[in-house]
Amino acid sequence: MAQFVHLHVHSAYSLRESTLRLGQLVEDVAAYEMPAVALTDTNAMYGAIPFYQKAIQLGVQPILGAQLDVCFAEPHDLPQTRDAFQASLERTVMLARSLDGYRGLTRLITMARSRGHLPYVTLAELAAISTDLVCLVGGGESTMLRTFAAERSANASAALRLAQFAGACPSGQLFVDVQNHRLPHEEAGYVHLLHAASQQDIPLVATNDVHYRKAGDAALHRAYAGLEFANAQERWGSDTFHLAPPREMVERFASLPQALDNTLHIAEMCKFKLPLHQVRMPSYPTKDGRDPREVLREASTAGAKQRYGALSEEVQARLDHELGVICDMGYADYFLVVADFIRYAHQHGISTGPGRGSAAGSLVAYALRITDVDPVANRLLFERFLNPARVSLPDIDTDFEFERRGEVIQYVVQKYGRDRVAQIGTFGTLAARAAVRDAGRMLQMDGAMVDRLAKLVPGVPGMTLDKARQEAPAFDRVVTDDSDAKRLYETALFLEGLPHHTSVHAAGVVISPDPLTDWVPLEPGADDIPVTQYAMAEVESLGLVKMDFLGLRTLTLMDDCARSVNGRTGVAIDWRKVPVDDKATYGNLTNADTNGVFQLESPGMRRVLRQLKPSNMDDIVAVISLNRPGPMENIPAFCDAKHGRAPIHYPHPDLEPILRDTYGVIVYQEQIMQIASQMAGFSLGEADLLRRAVSKKKREALDEERERFVQGCLKKGYDGATANDVYDLIVRFADYGFNRSHAAAYAVLAYRTAYLRTHYLPDFWRR
């Protein structure tokens, strides 16, 4: 067992300060057989959740922490100059001992980030929250150490600051952070700091201020950090700020064995489990505290009657089934929350889309007017959206008129509380071209050469430097033949993918039943709405519910057009009364006269329109679904069958009701589910699991699912050859079958914009 645990580690999420990737950090710690490791990024916990998950996966104890500046000046008397303010700060590493300690950290970071570009917390704020924190003070970058190193006359003030820390932190939870980076101020200062620690009976702990992976990365790290920090050469002025192996740390601190032992002691103090994947559903405030499930049932039944009139047996049965699933899974509040902010939008004249994604397959969503596509008439499957066999959070994405989307988010903030609603953060990373340019600046290379190499990287999404060498011969040739270009390339590889800056997710908003800082550190955002330091996947792994509020410009353009029509002609366009079989509109679609038509104006879509000649809404749904890599190969067969130029072929006669509307071609994911249900007797929930498993194309899963599918077919009287042939067809189409619910919702917008273009062209272009 290793004799040392790293407790002061900056990952690349200490933006621009470190080049250490989270995966490398945990993998190296596991390889060194260290029992634990801490993550202590600067003023942030951006990487805390992926770090925690990776460490657990590799059998390493994760210690969650952060490095924060503690201000010793009184809040009412802060220094007015930057230098004086910096001198009032004490760089402090804080480690969570428990779940309450984790929450203390998230709150302290939130407080610190609320103070602008020089984040800090006060000593009083630390004292109020320090019960479940371990604090390390006096490290190499601390004001205290530099004061001790400056002159003996200043030692009294530094010793007093140490005593003040001792007063703010519980006994046994404050340690003096001893480092050895072979820097002059460390050698001069630690003599006095250790003496003061001894006098005040404060234990020592040995750390390395880790900012990169290996000692050999030191020069590259300094050059990279130097792009942001003018004092990078001084701050990291040796090659010792790496993830040092335990043996090296034991050698460095051979004279302080207790400081080494305390790393293990602190690791034991900081053992706790973070409760992940426990759903924290926002609570909808019902009148008189009524059960949300009862409220949802009443609202859904009333809404369905408004949509359909008297409910048929089919509609009632489906409504009851969906409500049973939603309520049993604990999602009644979720649907009520979404229905509420959609209702707010409608009441205030803010246009919403007809739906998007698999949520359009829910009758409950249709009844609550969350969506505007009839899932019964359009043969959409609820199980593609929510499936009790596949427990996952519901995900209803909503489109709002672009210019007024913010009003809906503000309504949600006001209703559920500013401390419980936030936009979701995200991270920009160094892509291939940006990595080349940053590498060129680091190496101070000729700008023309750097620009030339960057431009040789193909400008397509997902491009990496490795892919560029494989797919761009000119790029590979330059890197191979030119030694400077090779050096630039290798440096860019070192940087590629590093987190570069924070941003805000285009649509994601999280609503929590509790104060968000119980789970997530926050930072200021636009319009006084905070932003989570965790990205979407991490927010969801904590069980917090994400909702997408998307701004759709098409809705804005449609509103502008409708206002113009009303002003010019007095006609008020009501989409509930506009026919969905307007011949003139389909004529324009058939002629591919679709400039400005939602989803249908690209050259590819126009080609499909001319071939397919749509005559109903199902055809528009098919056009949206077919014009993608993979399904494209079926366009000729689909069109020939539709127009009678070729016979319709079904894999089995029993599949005719499922594939009739697509002329024997599997186009939609829902059709795969229906085929599995029809032929193998799967429930629609089981069929969705089959679809998901087969689409991943993993050999073991494919074989297992084949066995289940074939056995199910045999039980229903189909022969083995037919069962295997149909399964092969499912495997072929599962990878690119489209979500019919999403296509059906977007087909509505496509038709409506085509209708406006057809009948109100002057207003359509004036919009």
CSV table of C-alpha atoms in Angstrom, one decimal, residues 124-306:
chain,number,residue,atom,x,y,z
A,124,ALA,CA,-16.6,34.3,9.0
A,125,GLU,CA,-18.3,32.5,6.1
A,126,LEU,CA,-15.7,29.7,6.3
A,127,ALA,CA,-16.2,29.5,10.1
A,128,ALA,CA,-20.0,29.2,9.7
A,129,ILE,CA,-19.6,26.2,7.3
A,130,SER,CA,-16.4,24.5,8.3
A,131,THR,CA,-17.9,21.8,10.6
A,132,ASP,CA,-17.5,19.1,8.0
A,133,LEU,CA,-14.5,20.4,6.1
A,134,VAL,CA,-10.8,19.8,6.4
A,135,CYS,CA,-8.7,22.9,5.6
A,136,LEU,CA,-5.1,23.0,4.4
A,137,VAL,CA,-3.4,26.4,4.8
A,138,GLY,CA,0.1,27.8,4.2
A,139,GLY,CA,0.8,26.1,0.8
A,140,GLY,CA,3.4,27.5,-1.6
A,141,GLU,CA,1.0,30.1,-3.1
A,142,SER,CA,-0.3,31.3,0.3
A,143,THR,CA,0.2,34.9,1.5
A,144,MET,CA,1.1,33.5,4.9
A,145,LEU,CA,4.1,31.5,3.6
A,146,ARG,CA,5.4,34.4,1.5
A,147,THR,CA,5.0,36.7,4.6
A,148,PHE,CA,7.0,34.3,6.7
A,149,ALA,CA,9.6,34.2,3.9
A,150,ALA,CA,9.9,38.0,3.6
A,151,GLU,CA,11.3,39.1,6.9
A,152,ARG,CA,11.1,38.2,10.6
A,153,SER,CA,9.2,41.4,11.5
A,154,ALA,CA,6.3,40.2,9.5
A,155,ASN,CA,6.1,36.9,11.2
A,156,ALA,CA,3.8,38.1,13.9
A,157,SER,CA,1.0,39.0,11.4
A,158,ALA,CA,1.4,35.7,9.6
A,159,ALA,CA,1.3,33.8,12.9
A,160,LEU,CA,-1.8,35.7,13.9
A,161,ARG,CA,-3.5,34.8,10.6
A,162,LEU,CA,-2.7,31.1,11.3
A,163,ALA,CA,-4.3,31.5,14.7
A,164,GLN,CA,-7.4,33.0,13.2
A,165,PHE,CA,-7.7,30.0,10.9
A,166,ALA,CA,-7.4,27.8,14.0
A,167,GLY,CA,-10.3,29.7,15.5
A,168,ALA,CA,-12.4,29.3,12.4
A,169,CYS,CA,-11.9,25.6,11.9
A,170,PRO,CA,-12.9,22.7,14.2
A,171,SER,CA,-10.1,21.1,16.2
A,172,GLY,CA,-8.3,18.4,14.2
A,173,GLN,CA,-9.6,19.7,10.9
A,174,LEU,CA,-7.0,22.4,10.2
A,175,PHE,CA,-3.6,21.3,8.7
A,176,VAL,CA,-0.5,23.3,7.6
A,177,ASP,CA,0.1,22.5,3.9
A,178,VAL,CA,3.8,21.7,3.5
A,179,GLN,CA,5.2,21.7,0.0
A,180,ASN,CA,8.7,21.2,-1.5
A,181,HIS,CA,8.9,22.6,-5.1
A,182,ARG,CA,12.5,23.7,-4.7
A,183,LEU,CA,11.4,27.4,-4.8
A,184,PRO,CA,13.3,30.0,-2.8
A,185,HIS,CA,10.3,31.4,-0.8
A,186,GLU,CA,9.4,27.8,0.3
A,187,GLU,CA,12.8,27.2,1.7
A,188,ALA,CA,12.8,30.6,3.5
A,189,GLY,CA,9.2,30.5,4.7
A,190,TYR,CA,8.6,27.0,5.9
A,191,VAL,CA,11.2,27.3,8.7
A,192,HIS,CA,9.0,30.0,10.4
A,193,LEU,CA,5.6,28.5,9.3
A,194,LEU,CA,6.5,25.1,10.8
A,195,HIS,CA,7.6,26.8,14.0
A,196,ALA,CA,4.3,28.7,14.2
A,197,ALA,CA,2.3,25.5,13.6
A,198,SER,CA,4.2,23.8,16.3
A,199,GLN,CA,3.5,26.6,18.8
A,200,GLN,CA,-0.2,26.5,18.0
A,201,ASP,CA,-0.3,22.7,17.9
A,202,ILE,CA,-1.5,22.6,14.3
A,203,PRO,CA,-0.5,19.4,12.5
A,204,LEU,CA,1.4,19.3,9.2
A,205,VAL,CA,0.4,17.6,5.9
A,206,ALA,CA,2.7,17.0,2.9
A,207,THR,CA,1.3,17.9,-0.5
A,208,ASN,CA,2.4,18.6,-4.0
A,209,ASP,CA,0.6,21.4,-5.8
A,210,VAL,CA,-0.2,19.3,-8.9
A,211,HIS,CA,-0.8,21.0,-12.2
A,212,TYR,CA,0.4,18.5,-14.8
A,213,ARG,CA,0.9,14.8,-15.2
A,214,LYS,CA,4.7,14.2,-15.5
A,215,ALA,CA,7.8,16.2,-14.7
A,216,GLY,CA,8.5,16.3,-18.4
A,217,ASP,CA,5.3,18.3,-19.0
A,218,ALA,CA,6.6,21.2,-17.0
A,219,ALA,CA,7.8,23.4,-19.8
A,220,LEU,CA,4.7,22.8,-21.9
A,221,HIS,CA,2.5,23.5,-18.9
A,222,ARG,CA,4.3,26.8,-18.2
A,223,ALA,CA,3.9,27.9,-21.8
A,224,TYR,CA,0.2,27.0,-21.9
A,225,ALA,CA,-0.5,28.7,-18.6
A,226,GLY,CA,1.5,31.7,-19.8
A,227,LEU,CA,-1.1,32.4,-22.4
A,228,GLU,CA,-3.4,33.4,-19.5
A,229,PHE,CA,-1.1,34.2,-16.6
A,230,ALA,CA,1.7,36.7,-16.9
A,231,ASN,CA,3.5,35.2,-13.9
A,232,ALA,CA,3.3,31.6,-15.0
A,233,GLN,CA,7.1,31.2,-15.2
A,234,GLU,CA,7.5,32.4,-11.6
A,235,ARG,CA,4.4,30.6,-10.2
A,236,TRP,CA,5.4,27.2,-11.6
A,237,GLY,CA,9.2,27.8,-11.7
A,238,SER,CA,10.4,24.2,-11.4
A,239,ASP,CA,9.5,20.8,-12.9
A,240,THR,CA,8.0,19.5,-9.6
A,241,PHE,CA,4.3,20.4,-10.0
A,242,HIS,CA,3.4,17.0,-11.3
A,243,LEU,CA,1.5,14.0,-10.1
A,244,ALA,CA,4.5,12.6,-8.3
A,245,PRO,CA,4.6,8.9,-7.5
A,246,PRO,CA,4.4,8.0,-3.8
A,247,ARG,CA,8.0,7.0,-3.6
A,248,GLU,CA,9.1,10.5,-4.8
A,249,MET,CA,6.9,12.2,-2.2
A,250,VAL,CA,8.3,10.0,0.6
A,251,GLU,CA,11.8,10.9,-0.5
A,252,ARG,CA,11.0,14.7,-0.6
A,253,PHE,CA,9.5,14.6,2.9
A,254,ALA,CA,11.7,12.0,4.6
A,255,SER,CA,12.3,14.5,7.4
A,256,LEU,CA,8.6,15.0,8.1
A,257,PRO,CA,7.2,11.4,8.3
A,258,GLN,CA,4.1,12.7,10.3
A,259,ALA,CA,3.2,15.0,7.4
A,260,LEU,CA,3.2,12.0,5.1
A,261,ASP,CA,1.1,9.9,7.5
A,262,ASN,CA,-1.4,12.7,7.8
A,263,THR,CA,-2.2,12.4,4.1
A,264,LEU,CA,-3.6,8.9,4.9
A,265,HIS,CA,-5.3,10.1,8.0
A,266,ILE,CA,-7.1,12.9,6.1
A,267,ALA,CA,-8.1,10.5,3.4
A,268,GLU,CA,-9.8,8.3,6.1
A,269,MET,CA,-11.5,11.5,7.5
A,270,CYS,CA,-13.0,12.2,4.0
A,271,LYS,CA,-14.7,9.0,3.3
A,272,PHE,CA,-18.3,9.3,2.2
A,273,LYS,CA,-20.6,8.3,-0.6
A,274,LEU,CA,-22.3,10.9,-2.9
A,275,PRO,CA,-25.8,9.7,-3.5
A,276,LEU,CA,-26.1,9.6,-7.3
A,277,HIS,CA,-29.0,8.6,-9.5
A,278,GLN,CA,-31.7,9.4,-6.9
A,279,VAL,CA,-34.4,11.4,-8.6
A,280,ARG,CA,-34.9,14.8,-7.1
A,281,MET,CA,-38.2,15.8,-8.8
A,282,PRO,CA,-39.3,19.4,-8.5
A,283,SER,CA,-42.6,19.8,-6.6
A,284,TYR,CA,-45.6,21.3,-8.3
A,285,PRO,CA,-47.5,23.5,-5.8
A,286,THR,CA,-51.1,22.2,-6.0
A,287,LYS,CA,-54.0,24.0,-4.4
A,288,ASP,CA,-54.8,23.0,-0.9
A,289,GLY,CA,-51.9,20.5,-1.0
A,290,ARG,CA,-53.8,18.0,-3.2
A,291,ASP,CA,-52.0,14.9,-4.4
A,292,PRO,CA,-50.3,15.8,-7.7
A,293,ARG,CA,-51.3,12.5,-9.1
A,294,GLU,CA,-55.0,13.3,-8.6
A,295,VAL,CA,-54.5,16.8,-10.1
A,296,LEU,CA,-52.7,15.3,-13.1
A,297,ARG,CA,-55.5,12.7,-13.7
A,298,GLU,CA,-58.2,15.4,-13.6
A,299,ALA,CA,-56.3,17.8,-15.8
A,300,SER,CA,-55.5,15.1,-18.3
A,301,THR,CA,-59.0,13.8,-18.5
A,302,ALA,CA,-60.4,17.3,-18.9
A,303,GLY,CA,-57.8,18.1,-21.6
A,304,ALA,CA,-58.5,14.9,-23.5
A,305,LYS,CA,-62.2,15.7,-23.6
A,306,GLN,CA,-61.4,19.1,-25.0
